[in-house]
Coordinates of C-alpha atoms in Angstrom, one line a residue:
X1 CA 193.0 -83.7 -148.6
X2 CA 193.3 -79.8 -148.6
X3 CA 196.5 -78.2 -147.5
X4 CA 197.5 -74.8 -147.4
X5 CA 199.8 -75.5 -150.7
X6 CA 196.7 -75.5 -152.8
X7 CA 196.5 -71.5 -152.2
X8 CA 200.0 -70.9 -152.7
X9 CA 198.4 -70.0 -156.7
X10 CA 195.7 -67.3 -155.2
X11 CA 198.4 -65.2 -154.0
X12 CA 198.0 -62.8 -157.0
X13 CA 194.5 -63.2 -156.5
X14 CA 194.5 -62.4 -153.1
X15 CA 196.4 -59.3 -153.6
X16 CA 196.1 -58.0 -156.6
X17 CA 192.2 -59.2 -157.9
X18 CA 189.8 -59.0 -154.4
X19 CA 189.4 -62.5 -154.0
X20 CA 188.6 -63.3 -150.4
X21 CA 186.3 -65.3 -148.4
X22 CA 183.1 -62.6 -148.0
X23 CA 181.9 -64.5 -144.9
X24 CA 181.8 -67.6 -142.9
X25 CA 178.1 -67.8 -141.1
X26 CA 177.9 -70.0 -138.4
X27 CA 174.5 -71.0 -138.1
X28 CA 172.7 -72.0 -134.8
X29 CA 169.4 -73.9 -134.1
X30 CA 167.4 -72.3 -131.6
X31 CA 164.3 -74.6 -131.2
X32 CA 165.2 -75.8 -128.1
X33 CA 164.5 -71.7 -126.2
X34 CA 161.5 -71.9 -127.1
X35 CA 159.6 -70.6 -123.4
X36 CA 156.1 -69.4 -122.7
X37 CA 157.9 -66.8 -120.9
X38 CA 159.2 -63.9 -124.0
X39 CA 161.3 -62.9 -121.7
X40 CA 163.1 -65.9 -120.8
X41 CA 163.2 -67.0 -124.4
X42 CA 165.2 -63.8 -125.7
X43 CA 167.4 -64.8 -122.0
X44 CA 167.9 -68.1 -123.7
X45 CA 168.5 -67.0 -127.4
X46 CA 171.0 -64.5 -125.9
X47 CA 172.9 -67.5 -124.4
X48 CA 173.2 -70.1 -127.0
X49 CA 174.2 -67.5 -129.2
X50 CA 176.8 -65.9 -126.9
X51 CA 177.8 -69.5 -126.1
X52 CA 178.1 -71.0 -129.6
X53 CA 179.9 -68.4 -131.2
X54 CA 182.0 -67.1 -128.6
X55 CA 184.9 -67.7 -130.8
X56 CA 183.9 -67.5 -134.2
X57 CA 185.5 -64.1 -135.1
X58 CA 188.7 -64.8 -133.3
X59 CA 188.5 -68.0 -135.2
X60 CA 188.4 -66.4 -138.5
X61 CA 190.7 -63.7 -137.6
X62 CA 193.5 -66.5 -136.8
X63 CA 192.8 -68.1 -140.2
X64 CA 193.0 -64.7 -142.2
X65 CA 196.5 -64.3 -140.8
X66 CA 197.8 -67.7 -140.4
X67 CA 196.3 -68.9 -144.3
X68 CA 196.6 -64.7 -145.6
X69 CA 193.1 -65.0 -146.9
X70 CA 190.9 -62.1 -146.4
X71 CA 187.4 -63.3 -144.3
X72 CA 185.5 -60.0 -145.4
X73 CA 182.6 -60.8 -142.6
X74 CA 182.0 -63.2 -139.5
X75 CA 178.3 -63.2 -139.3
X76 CA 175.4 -65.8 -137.5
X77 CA 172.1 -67.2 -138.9
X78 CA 169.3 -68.7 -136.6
X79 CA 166.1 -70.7 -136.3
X80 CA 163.2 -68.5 -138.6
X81 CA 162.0 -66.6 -135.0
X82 CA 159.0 -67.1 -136.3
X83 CA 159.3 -71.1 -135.1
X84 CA 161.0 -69.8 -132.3
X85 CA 158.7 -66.9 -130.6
X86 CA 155.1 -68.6 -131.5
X87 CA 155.6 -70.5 -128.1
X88 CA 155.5 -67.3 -125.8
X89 CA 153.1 -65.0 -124.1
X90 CA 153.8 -62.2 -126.3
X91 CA 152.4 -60.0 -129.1
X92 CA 155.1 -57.8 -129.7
X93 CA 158.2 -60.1 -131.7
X94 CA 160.6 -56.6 -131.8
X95 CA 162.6 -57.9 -128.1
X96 CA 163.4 -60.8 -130.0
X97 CA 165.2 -58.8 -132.8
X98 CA 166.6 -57.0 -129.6
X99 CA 167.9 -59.8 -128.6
X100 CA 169.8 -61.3 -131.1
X101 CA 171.0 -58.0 -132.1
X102 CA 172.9 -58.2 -128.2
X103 CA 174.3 -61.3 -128.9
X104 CA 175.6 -60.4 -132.1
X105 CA 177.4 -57.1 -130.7
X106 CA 178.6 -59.7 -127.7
X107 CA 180.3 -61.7 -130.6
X108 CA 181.1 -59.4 -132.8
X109 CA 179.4 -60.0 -135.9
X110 CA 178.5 -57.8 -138.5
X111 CA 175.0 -59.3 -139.2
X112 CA 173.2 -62.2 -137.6
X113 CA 169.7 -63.5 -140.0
X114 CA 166.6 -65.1 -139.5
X115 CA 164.2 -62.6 -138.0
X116 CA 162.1 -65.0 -140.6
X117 CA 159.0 -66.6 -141.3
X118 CA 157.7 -68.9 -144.0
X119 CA 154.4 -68.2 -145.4
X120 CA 154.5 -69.6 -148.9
X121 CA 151.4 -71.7 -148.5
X122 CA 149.8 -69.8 -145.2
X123 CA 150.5 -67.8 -142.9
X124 CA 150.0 -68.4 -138.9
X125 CA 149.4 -66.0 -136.5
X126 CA 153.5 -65.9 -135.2
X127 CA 153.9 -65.6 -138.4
X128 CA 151.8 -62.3 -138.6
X129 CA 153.1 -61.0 -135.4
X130 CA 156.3 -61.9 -136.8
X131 CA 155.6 -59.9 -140.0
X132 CA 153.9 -57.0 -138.1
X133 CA 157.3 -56.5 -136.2
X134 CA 160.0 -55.9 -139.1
X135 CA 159.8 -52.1 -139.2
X136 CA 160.2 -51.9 -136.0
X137 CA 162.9 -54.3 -135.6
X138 CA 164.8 -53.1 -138.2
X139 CA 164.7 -49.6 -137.1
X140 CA 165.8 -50.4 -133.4
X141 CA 168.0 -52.9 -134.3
X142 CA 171.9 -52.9 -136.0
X143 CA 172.5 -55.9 -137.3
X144 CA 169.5 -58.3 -137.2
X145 CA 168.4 -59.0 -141.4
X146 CA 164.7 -60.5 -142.4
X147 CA 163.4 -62.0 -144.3
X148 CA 160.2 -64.0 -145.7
X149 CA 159.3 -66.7 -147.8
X150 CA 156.2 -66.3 -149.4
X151 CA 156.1 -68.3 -152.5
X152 CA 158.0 -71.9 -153.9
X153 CA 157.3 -74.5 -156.8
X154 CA 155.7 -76.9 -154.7
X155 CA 153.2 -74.4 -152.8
X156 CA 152.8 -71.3 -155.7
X157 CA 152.9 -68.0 -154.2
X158 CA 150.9 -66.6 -151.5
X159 CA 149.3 -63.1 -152.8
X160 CA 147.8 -62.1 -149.1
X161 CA 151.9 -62.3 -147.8
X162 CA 153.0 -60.5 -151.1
X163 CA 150.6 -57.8 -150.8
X164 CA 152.2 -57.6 -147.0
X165 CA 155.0 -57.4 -147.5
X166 CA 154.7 -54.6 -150.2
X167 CA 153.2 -53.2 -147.0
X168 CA 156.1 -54.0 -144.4
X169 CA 158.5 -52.7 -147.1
X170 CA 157.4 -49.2 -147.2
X171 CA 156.8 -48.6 -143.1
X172 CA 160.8 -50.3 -142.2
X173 CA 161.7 -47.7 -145.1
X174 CA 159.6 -45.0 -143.3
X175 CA 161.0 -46.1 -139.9
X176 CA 164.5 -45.6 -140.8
X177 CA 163.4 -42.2 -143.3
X178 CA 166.4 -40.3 -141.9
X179 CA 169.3 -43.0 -142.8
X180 CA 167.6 -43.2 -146.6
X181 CA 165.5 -46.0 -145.7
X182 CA 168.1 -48.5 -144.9
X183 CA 166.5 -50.9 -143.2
X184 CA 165.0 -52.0 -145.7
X185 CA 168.5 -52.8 -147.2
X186 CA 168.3 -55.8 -144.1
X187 CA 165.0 -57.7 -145.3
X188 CA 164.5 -60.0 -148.4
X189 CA 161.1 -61.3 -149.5
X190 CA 162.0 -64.6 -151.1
X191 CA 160.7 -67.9 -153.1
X192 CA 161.9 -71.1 -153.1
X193 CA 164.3 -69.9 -149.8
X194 CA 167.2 -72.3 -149.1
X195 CA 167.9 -73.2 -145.2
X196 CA 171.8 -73.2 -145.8
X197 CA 172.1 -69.0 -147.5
X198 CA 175.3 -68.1 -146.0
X199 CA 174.8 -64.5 -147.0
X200 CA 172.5 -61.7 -145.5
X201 CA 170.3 -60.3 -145.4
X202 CA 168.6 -63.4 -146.7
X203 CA 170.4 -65.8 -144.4
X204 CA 168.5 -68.6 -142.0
X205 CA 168.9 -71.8 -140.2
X206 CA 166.9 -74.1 -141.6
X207 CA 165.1 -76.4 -139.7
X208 CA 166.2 -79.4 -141.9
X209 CA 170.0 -78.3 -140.4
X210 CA 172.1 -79.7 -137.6
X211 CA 172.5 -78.0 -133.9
X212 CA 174.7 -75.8 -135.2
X213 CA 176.8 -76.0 -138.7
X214 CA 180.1 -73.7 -140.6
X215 CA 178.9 -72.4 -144.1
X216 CA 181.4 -70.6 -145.8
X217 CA 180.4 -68.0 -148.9
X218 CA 183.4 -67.0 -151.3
X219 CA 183.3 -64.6 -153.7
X220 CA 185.7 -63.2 -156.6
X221 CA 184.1 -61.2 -159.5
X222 CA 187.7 -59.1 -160.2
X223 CA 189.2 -62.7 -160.5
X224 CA 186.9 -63.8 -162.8
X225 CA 187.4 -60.8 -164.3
X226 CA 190.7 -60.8 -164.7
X227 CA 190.9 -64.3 -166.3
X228 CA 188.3 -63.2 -169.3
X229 CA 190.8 -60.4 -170.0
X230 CA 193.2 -63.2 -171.4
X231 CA 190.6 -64.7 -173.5
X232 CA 189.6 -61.5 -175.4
X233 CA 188.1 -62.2 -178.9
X234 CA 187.8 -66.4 -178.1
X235 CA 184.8 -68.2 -178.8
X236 CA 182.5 -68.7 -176.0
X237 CA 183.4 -72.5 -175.3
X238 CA 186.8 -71.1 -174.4
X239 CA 185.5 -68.3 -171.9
X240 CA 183.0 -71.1 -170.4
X241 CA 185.5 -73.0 -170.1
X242 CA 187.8 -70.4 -168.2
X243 CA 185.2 -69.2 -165.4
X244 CA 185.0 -73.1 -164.5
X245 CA 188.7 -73.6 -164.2
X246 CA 188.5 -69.8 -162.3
X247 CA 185.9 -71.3 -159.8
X248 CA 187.7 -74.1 -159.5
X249 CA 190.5 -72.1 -157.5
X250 CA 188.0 -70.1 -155.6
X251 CA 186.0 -72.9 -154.6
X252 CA 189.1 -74.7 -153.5
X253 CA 190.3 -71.8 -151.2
X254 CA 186.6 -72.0 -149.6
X255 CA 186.8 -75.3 -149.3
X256 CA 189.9 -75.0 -147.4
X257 CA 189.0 -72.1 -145.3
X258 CA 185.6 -74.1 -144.5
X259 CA 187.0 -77.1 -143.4
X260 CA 189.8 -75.3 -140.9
X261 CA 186.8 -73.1 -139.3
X262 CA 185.2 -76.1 -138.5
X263 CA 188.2 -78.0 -137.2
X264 CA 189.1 -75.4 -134.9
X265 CA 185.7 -74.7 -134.1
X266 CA 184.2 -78.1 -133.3
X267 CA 181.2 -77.3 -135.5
X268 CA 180.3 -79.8 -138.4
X269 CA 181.4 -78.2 -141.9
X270 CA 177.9 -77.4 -144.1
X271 CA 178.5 -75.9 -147.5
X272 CA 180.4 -74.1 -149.5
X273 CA 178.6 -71.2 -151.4
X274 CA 180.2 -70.1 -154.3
X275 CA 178.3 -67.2 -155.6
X276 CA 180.2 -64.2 -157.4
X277 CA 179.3 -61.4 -154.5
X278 CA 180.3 -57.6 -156.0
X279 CA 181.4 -55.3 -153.8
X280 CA 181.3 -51.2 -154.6
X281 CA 185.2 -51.1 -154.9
X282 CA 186.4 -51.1 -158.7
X283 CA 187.6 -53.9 -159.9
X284 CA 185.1 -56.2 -157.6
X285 CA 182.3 -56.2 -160.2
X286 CA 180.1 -58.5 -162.2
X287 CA 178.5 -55.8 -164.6
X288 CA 182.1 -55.8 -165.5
X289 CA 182.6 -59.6 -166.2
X290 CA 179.6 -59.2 -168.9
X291 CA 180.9 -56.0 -170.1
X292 CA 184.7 -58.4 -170.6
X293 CA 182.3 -60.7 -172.7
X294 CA 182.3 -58.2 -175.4
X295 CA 178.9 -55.6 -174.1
X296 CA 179.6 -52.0 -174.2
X297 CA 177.4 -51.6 -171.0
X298 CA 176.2 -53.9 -168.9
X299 CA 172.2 -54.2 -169.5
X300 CA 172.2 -54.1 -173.4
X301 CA 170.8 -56.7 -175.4
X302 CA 173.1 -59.7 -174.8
X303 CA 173.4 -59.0 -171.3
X304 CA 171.0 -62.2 -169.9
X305 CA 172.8 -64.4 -172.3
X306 CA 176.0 -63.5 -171.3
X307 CA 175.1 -64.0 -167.4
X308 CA 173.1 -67.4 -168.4
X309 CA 177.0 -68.5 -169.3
X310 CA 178.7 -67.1 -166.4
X311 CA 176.1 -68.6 -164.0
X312 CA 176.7 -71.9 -165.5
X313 CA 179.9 -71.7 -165.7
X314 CA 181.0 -71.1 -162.1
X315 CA 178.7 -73.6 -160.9
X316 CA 180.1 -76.3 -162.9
X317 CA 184.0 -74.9 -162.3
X318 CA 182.5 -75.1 -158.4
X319 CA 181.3 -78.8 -158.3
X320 CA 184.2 -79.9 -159.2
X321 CA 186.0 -78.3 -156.6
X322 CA 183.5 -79.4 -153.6
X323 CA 181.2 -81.8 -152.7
X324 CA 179.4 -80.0 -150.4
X325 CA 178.5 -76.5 -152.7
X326 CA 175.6 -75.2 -151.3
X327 CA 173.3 -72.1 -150.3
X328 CA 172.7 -69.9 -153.6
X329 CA 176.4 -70.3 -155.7
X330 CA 176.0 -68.4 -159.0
X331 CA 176.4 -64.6 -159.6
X332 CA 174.9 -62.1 -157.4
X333 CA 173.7 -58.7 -158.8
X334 CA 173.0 -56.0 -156.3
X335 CA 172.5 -52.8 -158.2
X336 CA 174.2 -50.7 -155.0
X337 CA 176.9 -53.1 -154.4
X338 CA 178.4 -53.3 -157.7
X339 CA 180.2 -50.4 -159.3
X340 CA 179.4 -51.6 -162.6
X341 CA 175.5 -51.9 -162.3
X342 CA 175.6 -48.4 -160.8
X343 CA 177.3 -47.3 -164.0
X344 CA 174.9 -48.9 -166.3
X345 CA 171.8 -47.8 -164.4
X346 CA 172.9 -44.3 -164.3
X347 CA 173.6 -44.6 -167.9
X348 CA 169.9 -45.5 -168.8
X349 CA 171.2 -49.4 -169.9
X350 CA 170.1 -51.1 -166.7
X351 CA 166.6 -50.8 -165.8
X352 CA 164.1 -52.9 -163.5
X353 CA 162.8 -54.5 -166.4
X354 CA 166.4 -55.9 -167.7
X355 CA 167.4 -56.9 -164.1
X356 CA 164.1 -58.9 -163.9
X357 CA 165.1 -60.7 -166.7
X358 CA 168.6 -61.4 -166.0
X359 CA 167.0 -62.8 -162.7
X360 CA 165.9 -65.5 -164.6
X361 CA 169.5 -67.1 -165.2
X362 CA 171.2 -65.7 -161.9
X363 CA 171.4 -66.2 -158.2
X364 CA 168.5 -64.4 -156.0
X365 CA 167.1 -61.5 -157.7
X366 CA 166.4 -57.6 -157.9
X367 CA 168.8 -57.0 -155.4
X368 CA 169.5 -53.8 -153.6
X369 CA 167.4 -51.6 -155.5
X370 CA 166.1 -48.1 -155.0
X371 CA 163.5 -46.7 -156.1
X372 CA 161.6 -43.3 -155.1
X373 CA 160.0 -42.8 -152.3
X374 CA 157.1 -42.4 -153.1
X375 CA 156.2 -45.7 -154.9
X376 CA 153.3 -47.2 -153.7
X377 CA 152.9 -50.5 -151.6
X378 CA 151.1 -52.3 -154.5
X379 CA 153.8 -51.1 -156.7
X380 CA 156.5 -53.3 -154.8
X381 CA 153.9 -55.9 -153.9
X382 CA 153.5 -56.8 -157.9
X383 CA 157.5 -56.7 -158.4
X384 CA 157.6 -59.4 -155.5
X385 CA 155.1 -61.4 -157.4
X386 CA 157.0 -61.4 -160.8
X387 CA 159.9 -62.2 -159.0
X388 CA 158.5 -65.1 -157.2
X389 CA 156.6 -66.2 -160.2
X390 CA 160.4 -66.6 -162.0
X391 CA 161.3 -68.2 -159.4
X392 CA 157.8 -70.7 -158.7
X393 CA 158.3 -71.7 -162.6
X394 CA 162.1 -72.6 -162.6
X395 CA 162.3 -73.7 -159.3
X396 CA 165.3 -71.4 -158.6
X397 CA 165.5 -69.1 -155.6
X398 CA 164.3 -65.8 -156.4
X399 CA 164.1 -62.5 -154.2
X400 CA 163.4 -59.2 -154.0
X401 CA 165.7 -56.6 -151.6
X402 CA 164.2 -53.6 -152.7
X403 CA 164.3 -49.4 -150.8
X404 CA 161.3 -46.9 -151.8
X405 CA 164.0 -44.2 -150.3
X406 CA 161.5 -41.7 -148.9
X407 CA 162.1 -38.1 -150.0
X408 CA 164.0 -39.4 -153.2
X409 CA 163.0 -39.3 -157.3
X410 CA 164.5 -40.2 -159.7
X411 CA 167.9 -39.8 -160.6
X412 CA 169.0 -39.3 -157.0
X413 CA 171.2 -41.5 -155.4
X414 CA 171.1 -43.2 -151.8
X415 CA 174.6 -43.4 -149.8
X416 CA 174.5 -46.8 -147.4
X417 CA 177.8 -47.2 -146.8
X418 CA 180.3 -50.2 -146.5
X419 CA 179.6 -53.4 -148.6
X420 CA 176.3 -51.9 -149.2
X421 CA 177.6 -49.0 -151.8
X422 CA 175.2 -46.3 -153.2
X423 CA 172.4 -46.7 -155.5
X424 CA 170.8 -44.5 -158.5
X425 CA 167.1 -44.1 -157.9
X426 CA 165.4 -46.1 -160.8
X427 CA 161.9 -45.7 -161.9
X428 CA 159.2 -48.2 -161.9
X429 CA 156.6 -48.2 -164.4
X430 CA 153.8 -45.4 -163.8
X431 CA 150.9 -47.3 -164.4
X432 CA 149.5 -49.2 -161.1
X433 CA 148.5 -52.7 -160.0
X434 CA 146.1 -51.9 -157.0
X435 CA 143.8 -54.1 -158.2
X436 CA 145.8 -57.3 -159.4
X437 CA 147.4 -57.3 -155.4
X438 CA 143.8 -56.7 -153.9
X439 CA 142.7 -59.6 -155.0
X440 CA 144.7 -61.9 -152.6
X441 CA 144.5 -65.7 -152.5
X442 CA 147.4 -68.0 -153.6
X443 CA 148.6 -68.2 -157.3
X444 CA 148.4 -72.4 -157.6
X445 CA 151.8 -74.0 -157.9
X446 CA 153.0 -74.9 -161.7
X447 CA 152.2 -78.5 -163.0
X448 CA 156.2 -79.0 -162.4
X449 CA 155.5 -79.0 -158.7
X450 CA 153.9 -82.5 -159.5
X451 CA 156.8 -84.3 -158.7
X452 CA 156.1 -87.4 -157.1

């Protein structure tokens, strides 16, 4: 059983190496406020939420001081809307952004997810309306994130969503033109979604969840970081073998932080994501951690090997530690969120290209990425699709979070603030794809979605 003795050796950590717990997502089924009536449906989602999560940040603010483990964010994921809203009279989905955006000022949140739908085989008309909404969601709302599924192994990827989306992407970057195009920095286009993501913007309640669940997502890169830096030289069985023991620790702590949310709570305990999440503070960064391995910048050849090891690594180290690891666990690698990748793409080393295929051994995928603002639609529909297509094919979670900044070229740099850092302009390729994304349809599913 966990005990607060088991952290007593993360003090160091703690203080000294930015390990902390980046958030504890309470996430809340909302299929029962379903209403013919918009308006009383947003009454009703407004309500649970308020209800449910009345204490959750007090909850984690008690355990940061009682425990001394930093709980970075409090945030809440919901029912995909698009599940939710399909009942109602309406046409316009943005007062049901409006609405959970109230509830999660009411509670205090930073973020609250799953202004969603799921479109990787079709798409239905909520799920249009649902689509059709995200600019204008995003703009008018503070913390509400999106996000879509448009492609998996077991349905292949649906090219009319992707070529959307490509769409939806540029008008929320329009939309919010004057802060940089940030809301875009709030919606992820996914494949192969999971329904237990603790972290935003990608984050949902699935609909194969509970009433209402505890997720807990921990992080660490400086820790990892700083273990490597006693390994320098050693074969790579020993540095394996290092970030396993590391997430060992950091799974623990998660673990224990998990399980006394719940508790005090009353709200079963889900998962325990383990995924490395950088943050722009130095020291915090997994460019680094491949850069420990023996790179001279992060993004040079070696770079998707090295990351292939880490991955593995900290998912094996977290097993061990947990029998409930859930939601994405591996490395994260946000371009603006990580002082490292912004180093190495302003240095020339890290490009879309080499991010793409470190995606194939990684968590998520090209993550928090600017590019100028005038890149086409099409452009960012076809870097969707060859993310999804890594992710249809290895049957790992892939996504794209991606900001045509408008007014911006290359070599610029977009400020977001907060957790969400600054990031170089990078340049996509100059030759187009209109006519690959016009054609639509849905590329078939791999012969390993045969399964049965």
């Amino acid at each position: 059983m966990l005990n607060s003795n088991e952290i007593l050796s993360t003090i160091e950590m703690i203080d000294q190496q930015h390990l902390d717990i980046r958030t504890i997502t309470m996430g809340i089924s909302l299929l029962d406020c379903c209403d013919a009536s918009a308006e009383t449906a947003c009454r009703k989602i407004y309500d649970k939420i308020t209800a449910k999560a009345a204490n959750l940040v007090k909850t984690g603010e008690e355990i940061e001081r009682e425990f001394g483990i930093p709980i970075v964010n409090k945030r809440i994921s919901v029912t995909p809307i698009a599940l939710v809203a399909g009942a109602s009279d309406t046409k316009d989905y943005t007062p049901f952004a409006q609405a959970l955006d109230r509830a999660a000022k009411e509670t205090g949140v930073n973020f609250i997810g799953g202004f969603s739908a799921l479109v990787q085989k079709g798409v239905t008309t909520t799920d249009r309306l649902l689509i059709r909404a995200i600019p204008d969601a995003l703009a008018e709302t503070e913390r509400v994130c999106a996000s879509v599924n448009v492609g998996s192994t077991r349905a292949g990827i649906n090219m009319n969503a992707v070529a959307a989306m490509g769409r939806v992407i540029k008008a929320a970057a329009d939309r919010t033109a004057e802060r940089g195009g940030c809301g875009c920095s709030k919606l992820v286009v996914f494949c192969n979604a999971v329904e237990d993501n603790p972290f935003m913007a990608g984050a949902f309640h699935g609909v194969g969840e509970g009433e209402c669940v505890i997720n807990v997502g921990v992080s660490g890169p400086g820790v990892v970081y700083h273990a490597l830096q006693s390994v320098k030289g050693q074969p790579f069985d020993v540095v394996a073998e290092t970030v396993k023991k590391t997430a060992f620790r950091i799974t623990r702590m998660g673990q224990l932080v998990a399980q006394e949310a719940s508790r005090r709570l009353g709200v079963p305990f889900g998962i325990v994501d383990l995924s490395l999440a950088p943050t722009p503070a130095v020291g915090d960064s997994v460019a680094r951690i491949l850069e420990e391995m023996g790179l001279e910048v992060c993004g040079t050849h070696g770079t998707t090997a090295a990351l292939a090891l880490l991955n593995d690594a900290v998912k094996k180290g977290g097993v061990m530690a947990s029998s409930h690891v859930g939601g994405l666990s591996g490395a994260f690698i946000p371009v603006s969120e990580d002082e490292g990748m912004i180093a190495a793409a302003r240095a020339g080393a890290l490009t879309i290209d080499k991010l793409e295929a470190m995606t194939c051994v990684c968590s998520v995928g090209l993550d928090m990425i600017a590019v100028p603002g005038d890149t086409s639609a099409e452009t960012i529909s076809a870097i969707i699709a060859d993310e999804a297509a890594i992710g249809m094919v290895n049957s790992k979670t892939t996504a794209v979070r991606i900001i045509p900044a408008p007014g911006t070229k290359v070599g610029d740099t977009v400020e977001f603030g907060g957790l969400l850092g600054s990031a170089p302009v990078m340049p996509v390729h100059p030759f187009h794809s209109t006519a690959f994304i016009a054609r639509g349809g849905r590329i078939p599913a791999p012969l390993q979605s045969l399964k049965n």
